[in-house]
Amino acid sequence: MPASPRRKSSPARTRVPKVGFVSLGCPKALVDSERILTQLRAEGYEVAPSYEAADVVVVNTCGFIDAAVDESLDAIGEALEHNGRVIVTGCLGARPERILARHPRVLKVTGPHAYEDVVGAVHEHLPPRHEPFLDLVPPQGVRLTPRHYAYLKIAEGCNNKCSFCIIPALRGRLASRRIDEVLREAERLAAAGVRELLVISQDTSAYGSDLRYAAAEWRGRPFATRFIDLARGLGELGVWVRLHYVYPYPHVDEVIPLMAERRVLPYLDVPFQHGSRTVLKRMRRPAHAENTLARIRAWRAQCPELTLRSTFIVGFPGETEQEFAELLAWLAEAQLDRVGCFKYSPVEGAAANTLAAHVPAEVQEERYARFMQQAAAISRQRLAARIGRRLRVLVDSIEDGVAVARSEGDAPQIDGVVRIPGVTAGGRARLRAGEFADVEIVAADDYDLTGRLTE
Ligand code: SF4
């Protein structure tokens, strides 16, 4: 499920930018290629199967021996001939003069292991079609993710028919990637130093249903292309695994024991969207008939540490004061840790536009404020309960002597942070981005925590 149904669609956005990729060289270069492709895929780019189908081609080169240099220069020439728009990266990129002497038309040359620069060059020459409603990464997500976490896209498209959404029309039906392909990509990312994988797709719990849960092999063992096997496989990698866009279907219950054992993070991002069954029915939401409160209670009984994040829409067409009150009552009962909320706005082409009784803007505004006030109060209370506890955190950055980190309960860019002041001594930081640290929580506000190192 995407972040928000706020904006209108336009035909221009239906064109998915396509990147061709040629990867030469050693396993290290392959890891870089993987990292670049993972990032681009998460941002909504498609990988083109041929030069002709690509809007731009990235050639990841090798410059180790003369034969490899020749092969790389030939590959660049071939890409230029068949496509014309070429970005060069990799080891040969350390000697741009050699490339430019033979191929002055290349758009950009970036150096080895500089995946941020390559992705930046792709953005420059083929801008991502960033659209909060359609994209799975957060609005800020086109900014490059730090090296220590990566979005892992497991599927494209969606088989649901939510009435406010046009993704199935734009992106097509669910198309899952086979589990061995996904697990191998995840394995390489972990080997390259990624500490946290964020699993994304439009409907993560439906993963593999389009492939009839195809069987595959990974690490010499059988896996099915399905949600629970994916969680099990990723849980073997020794990195944080965070599951996004999971619908509350009964089979999701199976993942909770893995969370209790910390094989995957005890964190679920479930886009509930509303708490009133009649509104959910009008929204045509998957799992709208499920008793979600009972499900949440059962999850928490099994895994008390579970952090639940969700997004909601207020002011959906026809939403009555009674239905909105049901939503507030639902939220009070559900006690979700992290909550995002949007005021409904029509998306061109969505079925919900034809529903009667659109809620006036001022009523939407007022409901939004009431909803957020209640959500903030719940968040404040739940975070305050963490004061005095010891938590493992992952450091994202060091800013003015303060480490900005996240606990198991905080997804990057959409949830809160754990600030750890005083981590610089004698001009040197005691922590670095990408490191884990153990802290004791000493303070909390509505959304964020403050901790101090416990050594
Ligand atoms: S149809 Fe529903 S489940 Fe599918 S992408 Fe749209 S909002 Fe998400």
Short mmCIF file of C-alpha atoms and ligand atoms in Angstrom, two decimals:
data_model
loop_
_atom_site.label_atom_id
_atom_site.label_comp_id
_atom_site.label_asym_id
_atom_site.label_seq_id
_atom_site.Cartn_x
_atom_site.Cartn_y
_atom_site.Cartn_z
CA MET A 1 0.00 0.00 0.00
CA PRO A 2 1.39 3.39 -0.93
CA ALA A 3 1.90 6.22 1.46
CA SER A 4 -0.96 8.51 0.65
CA PRO A 5 -3.82 9.06 -1.73
CA ARG A 6 -3.24 12.79 -1.78
CA ARG A 7 -2.36 13.68 -5.29
CA LYS A 8 -4.06 13.40 -8.57
CA SER A 9 -2.62 11.23 -11.24
CA SER A 10 -1.50 12.46 -14.62
CA PRO A 11 -0.84 10.47 -17.75
CA ALA A 12 2.82 11.48 -17.67
CA ARG A 13 3.31 9.45 -14.52
CA THR A 14 2.21 6.22 -16.11
CA ARG A 15 5.49 5.93 -17.99
CA VAL A 16 7.90 3.94 -15.84
CA PRO A 17 11.55 4.99 -16.29
CA LYS A 18 13.65 2.07 -17.49
CA VAL A 19 17.35 1.52 -16.87
CA GLY A 20 19.48 -0.95 -18.77
CA PHE A 21 22.37 -2.50 -16.93
CA VAL A 22 25.60 -4.10 -18.06
CA SER A 23 27.75 -5.51 -15.27
CA LEU A 24 31.33 -6.56 -15.95
CA GLY A 25 34.08 -7.56 -13.57
CA CYS A 26 34.61 -9.20 -10.23
CA PRO A 27 32.18 -10.22 -7.48
CA LYS A 28 32.75 -6.90 -5.73
CA ALA A 29 31.57 -5.06 -8.80
CA LEU A 30 28.56 -7.35 -8.91
CA VAL A 31 27.66 -6.37 -5.36
CA ASP A 32 27.78 -2.73 -6.42
CA SER A 33 25.54 -3.50 -9.38
CA GLU A 34 23.12 -5.24 -7.04
CA ARG A 35 23.10 -2.27 -4.70
CA ILE A 36 22.46 0.16 -7.54
CA LEU A 37 19.65 -1.97 -8.96
CA THR A 38 18.07 -2.48 -5.55
CA GLN A 39 17.98 1.25 -4.98
CA LEU A 40 16.63 2.04 -8.44
CA ARG A 41 13.97 -0.66 -8.21
CA ALA A 42 12.82 0.68 -4.86
CA GLU A 43 12.48 4.13 -6.40
CA GLY A 44 10.16 2.86 -9.12
CA TYR A 45 12.63 2.34 -11.97
CA GLU A 46 12.35 -0.79 -14.05
CA VAL A 47 15.29 -2.81 -15.27
CA ALA A 48 15.12 -2.96 -19.07
CA PRO A 49 15.86 -6.30 -20.71
CA SER A 50 17.54 -4.77 -23.79
CA TYR A 51 19.37 -1.63 -24.89
CA GLU A 52 16.44 -0.62 -27.03
CA ALA A 53 13.95 -0.84 -24.18
CA ALA A 54 16.09 1.29 -21.85
CA ASP A 55 15.88 5.06 -21.35
CA VAL A 56 19.44 5.08 -20.12
CA VAL A 57 22.11 2.36 -19.79
CA VAL A 58 24.53 1.97 -16.88
CA VAL A 59 27.75 0.11 -17.66
CA ASN A 60 29.59 -1.13 -14.58
CA THR A 61 33.14 -1.61 -15.83
CA CYS A 62 36.24 -3.49 -14.85
CA GLY A 63 39.74 -2.06 -15.24
CA PHE A 64 41.82 -4.70 -13.57
CA ILE A 65 43.86 -5.92 -16.56
CA ASP A 66 44.19 -4.65 -20.10
CA ALA A 67 41.83 -7.30 -21.46
CA ALA A 68 39.19 -6.16 -18.97
CA VAL A 69 39.74 -2.53 -19.97
CA ASP A 70 39.23 -3.43 -23.63
CA GLU A 71 36.13 -5.43 -22.79
CA SER A 72 34.74 -2.52 -20.79
CA LEU A 73 35.45 0.03 -23.53
CA ASP A 74 33.79 -2.28 -26.06
CA ALA A 75 30.76 -2.68 -23.81
CA ILE A 76 30.44 1.11 -23.50
CA GLY A 77 30.70 1.41 -27.30
CA GLU A 78 28.02 -1.20 -27.78
CA ALA A 79 25.67 0.52 -25.34
CA LEU A 80 26.26 3.87 -27.05
CA GLU A 81 25.58 2.39 -30.44
CA HIS A 82 22.34 0.67 -29.44
CA ASN A 83 21.02 3.18 -26.95
CA GLY A 84 23.05 6.39 -27.02
CA ARG A 85 22.52 7.42 -23.37
CA VAL A 86 25.19 5.79 -21.24
CA ILE A 87 26.43 6.26 -17.68
CA VAL A 88 29.71 4.55 -16.81
CA THR A 89 30.74 3.39 -13.37
CA GLY A 90 33.06 0.83 -11.80
CA CYS A 91 36.81 0.36 -11.69
CA LEU A 92 37.55 1.83 -15.09
CA GLY A 93 35.66 4.91 -13.92
CA ALA A 94 38.74 5.70 -11.83
CA ARG A 95 40.42 6.62 -15.14
CA PRO A 96 37.77 8.79 -16.80
CA GLU A 97 40.24 10.17 -19.35
CA ARG A 98 40.59 6.70 -20.90
CA ILE A 99 36.86 6.37 -21.28
CA LEU A 100 36.28 9.90 -22.54
CA ALA A 101 39.13 9.68 -25.05
CA ARG A 102 37.36 6.83 -26.80
CA HIS A 103 33.74 7.61 -25.94
CA PRO A 104 33.28 11.36 -25.46
CA ARG A 105 29.47 10.99 -25.70
CA VAL A 106 28.97 9.18 -22.38
CA LEU A 107 26.69 11.12 -20.07
CA LYS A 108 28.71 10.64 -16.91
CA VAL A 109 31.64 8.68 -15.53
CA THR A 110 31.65 7.73 -11.86
CA GLY A 111 34.31 5.81 -9.99
CA PRO A 112 34.47 2.40 -8.35
CA HIS A 113 32.21 1.50 -5.43
CA ALA A 114 30.43 4.86 -5.67
CA TYR A 115 26.91 3.61 -6.02
CA GLU A 116 25.54 6.88 -4.63
CA ASP A 117 27.15 8.76 -7.54
CA VAL A 118 25.74 6.38 -10.14
CA VAL A 119 22.24 6.60 -8.76
CA GLY A 120 22.67 10.39 -8.62
CA ALA A 121 23.66 10.37 -12.29
CA VAL A 122 20.60 8.27 -13.16
CA HIS A 123 18.40 10.75 -11.28
CA GLU A 124 20.01 13.57 -13.24
CA HIS A 125 19.55 12.04 -16.69
CA LEU A 126 16.37 10.06 -16.06
CA PRO A 127 14.53 11.60 -13.12
CA PRO A 128 12.51 9.21 -10.98
CA ARG A 129 8.79 9.62 -11.28
CA HIS A 130 8.41 10.22 -7.62
CA GLU A 131 4.82 10.26 -6.54
CA PRO A 132 3.92 9.66 -2.91
CA PHE A 133 0.69 7.95 -3.85
CA LEU A 134 2.34 5.45 -6.12
CA ASP A 135 5.70 4.90 -4.53
CA LEU A 136 6.57 2.51 -1.80
CA VAL A 137 9.53 4.39 -0.45
CA PRO A 138 8.79 7.38 1.75
CA PRO A 139 8.51 10.85 0.17
CA GLN A 140 12.11 11.56 1.09
CA GLY A 141 13.08 8.17 -0.27
CA VAL A 142 14.54 9.40 -3.51
CA ARG A 143 17.28 10.83 -1.38
CA LEU A 144 19.80 8.03 -1.36
CA THR A 145 19.45 5.64 1.49
CA PRO A 146 22.54 5.36 3.65
CA ARG A 147 24.67 2.33 2.88
CA HIS A 148 23.60 0.47 5.99
CA TYR A 149 19.98 -0.02 5.02
CA ALA A 150 18.29 -0.95 1.79
CA TYR A 151 14.79 -1.36 0.46
CA LEU A 152 14.17 -4.85 -0.88
CA LYS A 153 11.38 -4.87 -3.44
CA ILE A 154 9.78 -8.29 -3.63
CA ALA A 155 6.93 -7.65 -6.06
CA GLU A 156 5.37 -5.08 -8.32
CA GLY A 157 1.67 -4.39 -8.93
CA CYS A 158 -1.39 -5.41 -6.97
CA ASN A 159 -4.41 -7.69 -7.30
CA ASN A 160 -6.65 -5.72 -4.95
CA LYS A 161 -9.23 -3.18 -6.01
CA CYS A 162 -9.26 -0.54 -3.30
CA SER A 163 -11.68 2.10 -4.45
CA PHE A 164 -9.38 5.06 -3.78
CA CYS A 165 -6.38 3.60 -5.59
CA ILE A 166 -5.28 3.40 -9.22
CA ILE A 167 -2.12 1.40 -8.75
CA PRO A 168 -3.54 -1.83 -10.23
CA ALA A 169 -4.51 0.15 -13.34
CA LEU A 170 -1.11 1.81 -13.58
CA ARG A 171 1.25 -0.88 -12.45
CA GLY A 172 -0.69 -3.98 -13.36
CA ARG A 173 -1.45 -7.12 -11.44
CA LEU A 174 0.78 -8.57 -8.77
CA ALA A 175 4.09 -9.77 -10.24
CA SER A 176 6.26 -11.35 -7.54
CA ARG A 177 9.97 -11.97 -7.87
CA ARG A 178 10.91 -15.58 -7.22
CA ILE A 179 12.05 -16.22 -3.70
CA ASP A 180 15.52 -17.52 -4.59
CA GLU A 181 16.19 -14.35 -6.58
CA VAL A 182 15.05 -12.15 -3.69
CA LEU A 183 16.99 -14.12 -1.08
CA ARG A 184 20.16 -14.06 -3.16
CA GLU A 185 19.85 -10.32 -3.59
CA ALA A 186 19.31 -9.94 0.16
CA GLU A 187 22.28 -12.17 0.88
CA ARG A 188 24.55 -10.08 -1.31
CA LEU A 189 23.34 -6.88 0.29
CA ALA A 190 24.02 -8.27 3.75
CA ALA A 191 27.48 -9.40 2.62
CA ALA A 192 28.12 -5.88 1.32
CA GLY A 193 27.47 -4.38 4.76
CA VAL A 194 23.75 -3.61 4.71
CA ARG A 195 22.50 -3.94 8.30
CA GLU A 196 18.80 -3.51 7.73
CA LEU A 197 16.52 -4.68 4.93
CA LEU A 198 13.16 -3.04 4.43
CA VAL A 199 10.84 -5.37 2.58
CA ILE A 200 8.45 -3.51 0.31
CA SER A 201 5.74 -4.27 -2.24
CA GLN A 202 2.16 -3.10 -2.66
CA ASP A 203 0.80 -6.07 -0.74
CA THR A 204 3.55 -8.00 1.02
CA SER A 205 1.22 -10.61 2.51
CA ALA A 206 0.09 -11.61 -1.01
CA TYR A 207 3.69 -12.27 -2.05
CA GLY A 208 4.00 -15.26 -4.38
CA SER A 209 0.27 -15.94 -4.85
CA ASP A 210 0.62 -14.98 -8.54
CA LEU A 211 3.39 -17.57 -8.92
CA ARG A 212 1.32 -20.20 -7.13
CA TYR A 213 3.96 -20.05 -4.41
CA ALA A 214 6.61 -21.43 -6.78
CA ALA A 215 9.15 -23.73 -5.19
CA ALA A 216 12.83 -22.80 -5.37
CA GLU A 217 16.08 -23.63 -3.67
CA TRP A 218 18.29 -21.37 -1.60
CA ARG A 219 21.33 -22.41 0.41
CA GLY A 220 20.59 -25.98 -0.67
CA ARG A 221 17.14 -26.04 0.92
CA PRO A 222 13.63 -25.77 -0.50
CA PHE A 223 11.72 -22.51 -0.14
CA ALA A 224 8.33 -21.54 -1.51
CA THR A 225 7.73 -18.11 -2.98
CA ARG A 226 5.50 -17.03 -0.10
CA PHE A 227 5.42 -14.54 2.71
CA ILE A 228 6.37 -16.83 5.58
CA ASP A 229 9.23 -18.51 3.71
CA LEU A 230 10.53 -15.10 2.76
CA ALA A 231 10.54 -14.06 6.42
CA ARG A 232 12.27 -17.31 7.39
CA GLY A 233 14.94 -16.96 4.71
CA LEU A 234 15.64 -13.30 5.43
CA GLY A 235 15.73 -14.18 9.13
CA GLU A 236 18.86 -16.26 8.49
CA LEU A 237 20.92 -13.34 7.27
CA GLY A 238 21.78 -11.84 10.65
CA VAL A 239 20.54 -8.36 9.70
CA TRP A 240 17.47 -6.41 10.76
CA VAL A 241 14.50 -7.33 8.57
CA ARG A 242 11.54 -4.96 8.59
CA LEU A 243 8.25 -5.88 6.92
CA HIS A 244 6.18 -3.17 5.28
CA TYR A 245 2.67 -3.16 3.76
CA VAL A 246 1.46 -6.35 5.36
CA TYR A 247 -2.30 -6.90 5.33
CA PRO A 248 -3.90 -8.51 8.37
CA TYR A 249 -4.75 -11.85 6.79
CA PRO A 250 -4.80 -14.94 9.03
CA HIS A 251 -1.61 -16.36 7.49
CA VAL A 252 0.31 -13.29 8.71
CA ASP A 253 -0.03 -14.73 12.23
CA GLU A 254 2.70 -17.23 11.32
CA VAL A 255 5.35 -14.53 11.25
CA ILE A 256 4.77 -13.42 14.85
CA PRO A 257 6.79 -16.30 16.41
CA LEU A 258 9.71 -15.32 14.16
CA MET A 259 9.42 -11.83 15.59
CA ALA A 260 9.30 -13.12 19.15
CA GLU A 261 12.56 -14.98 18.40
CA ARG A 262 14.03 -11.85 16.76
CA ARG A 263 14.58 -13.64 13.45
CA VAL A 264 12.84 -10.65 11.92
CA LEU A 265 12.16 -7.35 13.66
CA PRO A 266 9.07 -7.26 15.88
CA TYR A 267 7.62 -4.56 13.68
CA LEU A 268 4.67 -4.67 11.34
CA ASP A 269 3.56 -1.94 9.01
CA VAL A 270 -0.10 -2.71 8.37
CA PRO A 271 -2.06 -0.15 6.33
CA PHE A 272 -5.37 -0.48 8.20
CA GLN A 273 -6.76 2.75 6.65
CA HIS A 274 -9.87 2.82 8.83
CA GLY A 275 -11.52 1.26 11.85
CA SER A 276 -15.10 1.26 10.64
CA ARG A 277 -16.16 -1.86 8.78
CA THR A 278 -18.66 0.03 6.64
CA VAL A 279 -16.00 2.51 5.50
CA LEU A 280 -13.52 -0.33 4.87
CA LYS A 281 -16.14 -2.04 2.77
CA ARG A 282 -16.68 1.11 0.70
CA MET A 283 -12.91 1.36 0.37
CA ARG A 284 -12.96 -2.28 -0.82
CA ARG A 285 -10.01 -2.97 1.40
CA PRO A 286 -8.43 -6.40 1.49
CA ALA A 287 -9.20 -8.19 4.77
CA HIS A 288 -11.96 -5.68 5.55
CA ALA A 289 -14.05 -8.38 7.16
CA GLU A 290 -11.26 -9.49 9.51
CA ASN A 291 -11.57 -8.72 13.19
CA THR A 292 -8.41 -6.67 13.29
CA LEU A 293 -8.60 -5.78 16.98
CA ALA A 294 -8.70 -9.46 17.95
CA ARG A 295 -5.80 -10.10 15.62
CA ILE A 296 -3.72 -7.29 17.17
CA ARG A 297 -4.46 -8.61 20.67
CA ALA A 298 -3.33 -12.10 19.67
CA TRP A 299 -0.15 -10.76 18.03
CA ARG A 300 0.78 -8.77 21.12
CA ALA A 301 0.05 -11.68 23.44
CA GLN A 302 2.59 -13.72 21.46
CA CYS A 303 5.11 -10.94 20.97
CA PRO A 304 4.69 -8.13 23.52
CA GLU A 305 7.54 -6.15 21.96
CA LEU A 306 5.72 -5.83 18.65
CA THR A 307 5.63 -2.30 17.23
CA LEU A 308 2.64 -1.62 15.00
CA ARG A 309 2.67 1.13 12.41
CA SER A 310 -0.21 2.04 10.15
CA THR A 311 -1.69 4.67 7.89
CA PHE A 312 -5.26 5.94 7.83
CA ILE A 313 -7.52 7.98 5.62
CA VAL A 314 -10.02 10.34 7.23
CA GLY A 315 -12.88 12.01 5.41
CA PHE A 316 -13.41 9.18 2.92
CA PRO A 317 -16.56 9.79 0.83
CA GLY A 318 -19.65 9.18 2.89
CA GLU A 319 -17.76 8.95 6.21
CA THR A 320 -20.31 9.87 8.86
CA GLU A 321 -19.56 11.28 12.29
CA GLN A 322 -20.59 7.89 13.65
CA GLU A 323 -18.11 6.07 11.40
CA PHE A 324 -15.37 8.50 12.33
CA ALA A 325 -16.15 7.91 16.00
CA GLU A 326 -15.79 4.18 15.31
CA LEU A 327 -12.33 4.89 13.91
CA LEU A 328 -11.31 6.80 17.06
CA ALA A 329 -12.69 4.01 19.26
CA TRP A 330 -10.83 1.45 17.17
CA LEU A 331 -7.59 3.41 17.53
CA ALA A 332 -8.05 3.79 21.28
CA GLU A 333 -8.40 0.04 21.53
CA ALA A 334 -5.65 -0.84 19.03
CA GLN A 335 -3.06 1.42 20.72
CA LEU A 336 -0.90 1.56 17.61
CA ASP A 337 2.64 2.74 18.14
CA ARG A 338 3.12 4.69 14.93
CA VAL A 339 0.42 6.26 12.85
CA GLY A 340 0.25 8.31 9.67
CA CYS A 341 -2.96 9.94 8.46
CA PHE A 342 -4.18 11.53 5.25
CA LYS A 343 -7.26 13.47 4.38
CA TYR A 344 -9.00 11.76 1.50
CA SER A 345 -8.59 13.47 -1.83
CA PRO A 346 -9.78 12.06 -5.12
CA VAL A 347 -7.33 10.46 -7.50
CA GLU A 348 -8.22 10.70 -11.16
CA GLY A 349 -9.58 7.37 -12.32
CA ALA A 350 -10.32 5.97 -8.85
CA ALA A 351 -13.69 4.29 -8.24
CA ALA A 352 -14.20 6.18 -4.99
CA ASN A 353 -14.72 9.42 -6.92
CA THR A 354 -18.18 8.29 -7.88
CA LEU A 355 -19.22 7.62 -4.31
CA ALA A 356 -21.79 10.05 -3.02
CA ALA A 357 -21.38 12.55 -0.21
CA HIS A 358 -17.82 13.74 -0.35
CA VAL A 359 -16.86 15.08 3.06
CA PRO A 360 -16.39 18.88 3.11
CA ALA A 361 -12.78 20.06 3.47
CA GLU A 362 -13.36 21.75 6.84
CA VAL A 363 -14.87 18.56 8.27
CA GLN A 364 -11.92 16.56 6.95
CA GLU A 365 -9.57 19.06 8.56
CA GLU A 366 -11.29 18.86 11.90
CA ARG A 367 -11.36 15.03 11.86
CA TYR A 368 -7.72 14.92 10.86
CA ALA A 369 -6.80 17.12 13.83
CA ARG A 370 -8.83 15.00 16.26
CA PHE A 371 -7.35 11.81 14.89
CA MET A 372 -3.77 13.05 15.07
CA GLN A 373 -4.27 14.38 18.58
CA GLN A 374 -5.41 10.98 19.77
CA ALA A 375 -2.64 9.18 17.88
CA ALA A 376 0.00 11.49 19.37
CA ALA A 377 -1.32 10.90 22.89
CA ILE A 378 -1.08 7.13 22.37
CA SER A 379 2.42 7.45 20.92
CA ARG A 380 3.52 9.67 23.84
CA GLN A 381 2.24 7.20 26.38
CA ARG A 382 3.78 4.18 24.68
CA LEU A 383 7.15 5.87 24.28
CA ALA A 384 7.15 7.06 27.91
CA ALA A 385 6.82 3.42 28.95
CA ARG A 386 10.22 2.80 27.39
CA ILE A 387 12.05 5.17 29.72
CA GLY A 388 14.53 3.18 31.80
CA ARG A 389 14.67 0.32 29.30
CA ARG A 390 17.71 -0.85 27.41
CA LEU A 391 17.39 -0.96 23.66
CA ARG A 392 19.60 -1.89 20.76
CA VAL A 393 19.73 0.88 18.18
CA LEU A 394 21.18 1.35 14.71
CA VAL A 395 22.97 4.66 14.15
CA ASP A 396 21.91 6.54 11.01
CA SER A 397 24.06 9.65 11.37
CA ILE A 398 26.06 11.83 13.73
CA GLU A 399 24.91 15.43 13.84
CA ASP A 400 26.65 17.99 16.05
CA GLY A 401 27.85 15.41 18.52
CA VAL A 402 24.45 13.69 18.68
CA ALA A 403 23.99 10.22 17.25
CA VAL A 404 20.65 9.91 15.46
CA ALA A 405 19.67 6.28 15.71
CA ARG A 406 16.65 4.03 15.48
CA SER A 407 15.38 1.20 17.62
CA GLU A 408 13.72 -1.97 16.35
CA GLY A 409 10.45 -0.04 16.48
CA ASP A 410 11.48 2.77 14.13
CA ALA A 411 11.56 2.50 10.34
CA PRO A 412 13.79 5.06 8.66
CA GLN A 413 12.23 8.33 7.58
CA ILE A 414 8.67 7.53 8.63
CA ASP A 415 8.95 6.76 12.35
CA GLY A 416 10.73 8.40 15.24
CA VAL A 417 14.40 8.33 16.20
CA VAL A 418 16.52 7.70 19.29
CA ARG A 419 18.90 10.59 19.93
CA ILE A 420 22.09 9.86 21.81
CA PRO A 421 23.80 13.12 22.85
CA GLY A 422 27.44 13.43 23.81
CA VAL A 423 28.88 10.78 21.53
CA THR A 424 31.80 12.99 20.52
CA ALA A 425 34.81 13.13 22.81
CA GLY A 426 38.00 15.04 22.00
CA GLY A 427 36.69 15.79 18.53
CA ARG A 428 36.11 12.10 17.76
CA ALA A 429 32.78 10.35 17.56
CA ARG A 430 32.41 7.21 19.65
CA LEU A 431 29.80 5.91 17.23
CA ARG A 432 29.57 5.83 13.48
CA ALA A 433 26.67 5.64 11.05
CA GLY A 434 25.79 2.02 10.36
CA GLU A 435 26.87 0.77 13.80
CA PHE A 436 24.66 -0.88 16.36
CA ALA A 437 24.76 0.46 19.92
CA ASP A 438 23.09 -0.39 23.22
CA VAL A 439 21.42 2.46 25.02
CA GLU A 440 19.31 3.14 28.06
CA ILE A 441 16.30 5.31 27.31
CA VAL A 442 16.32 8.41 29.50
CA ALA A 443 13.61 10.61 27.95
CA ALA A 444 10.71 10.55 25.51
CA ASP A 445 8.45 13.02 23.74
CA ASP A 446 5.50 12.50 21.38
CA TYR A 447 7.48 10.67 18.71
CA ASP A 448 11.17 10.39 19.64
CA LEU A 449 13.35 8.96 22.38
CA THR A 450 16.59 10.05 23.99
CA GLY A 451 19.12 7.51 25.16
CA ARG A 452 22.55 7.19 26.66
CA LEU A 453 25.17 4.64 25.85
CA THR A 454 25.39 1.72 28.24
CA GLU A 455 28.88 0.29 28.30
S1 SF4 B 1 -5.33 -1.53 -4.66
FE1 SF4 B 1 -5.28 -1.38 -2.43
S2 SF4 B 1 -3.78 -2.84 -1.75
FE2 SF4 B 1 -3.44 -2.50 -3.96
S3 SF4 B 1 -1.90 -0.87 -4.05
FE3 SF4 B 1 -3.89 0.11 -4.13
S4 SF4 B 1 -4.33 0.61 -1.98
FE4 SF4 B 1 -2.68 -0.88 -1.96
#
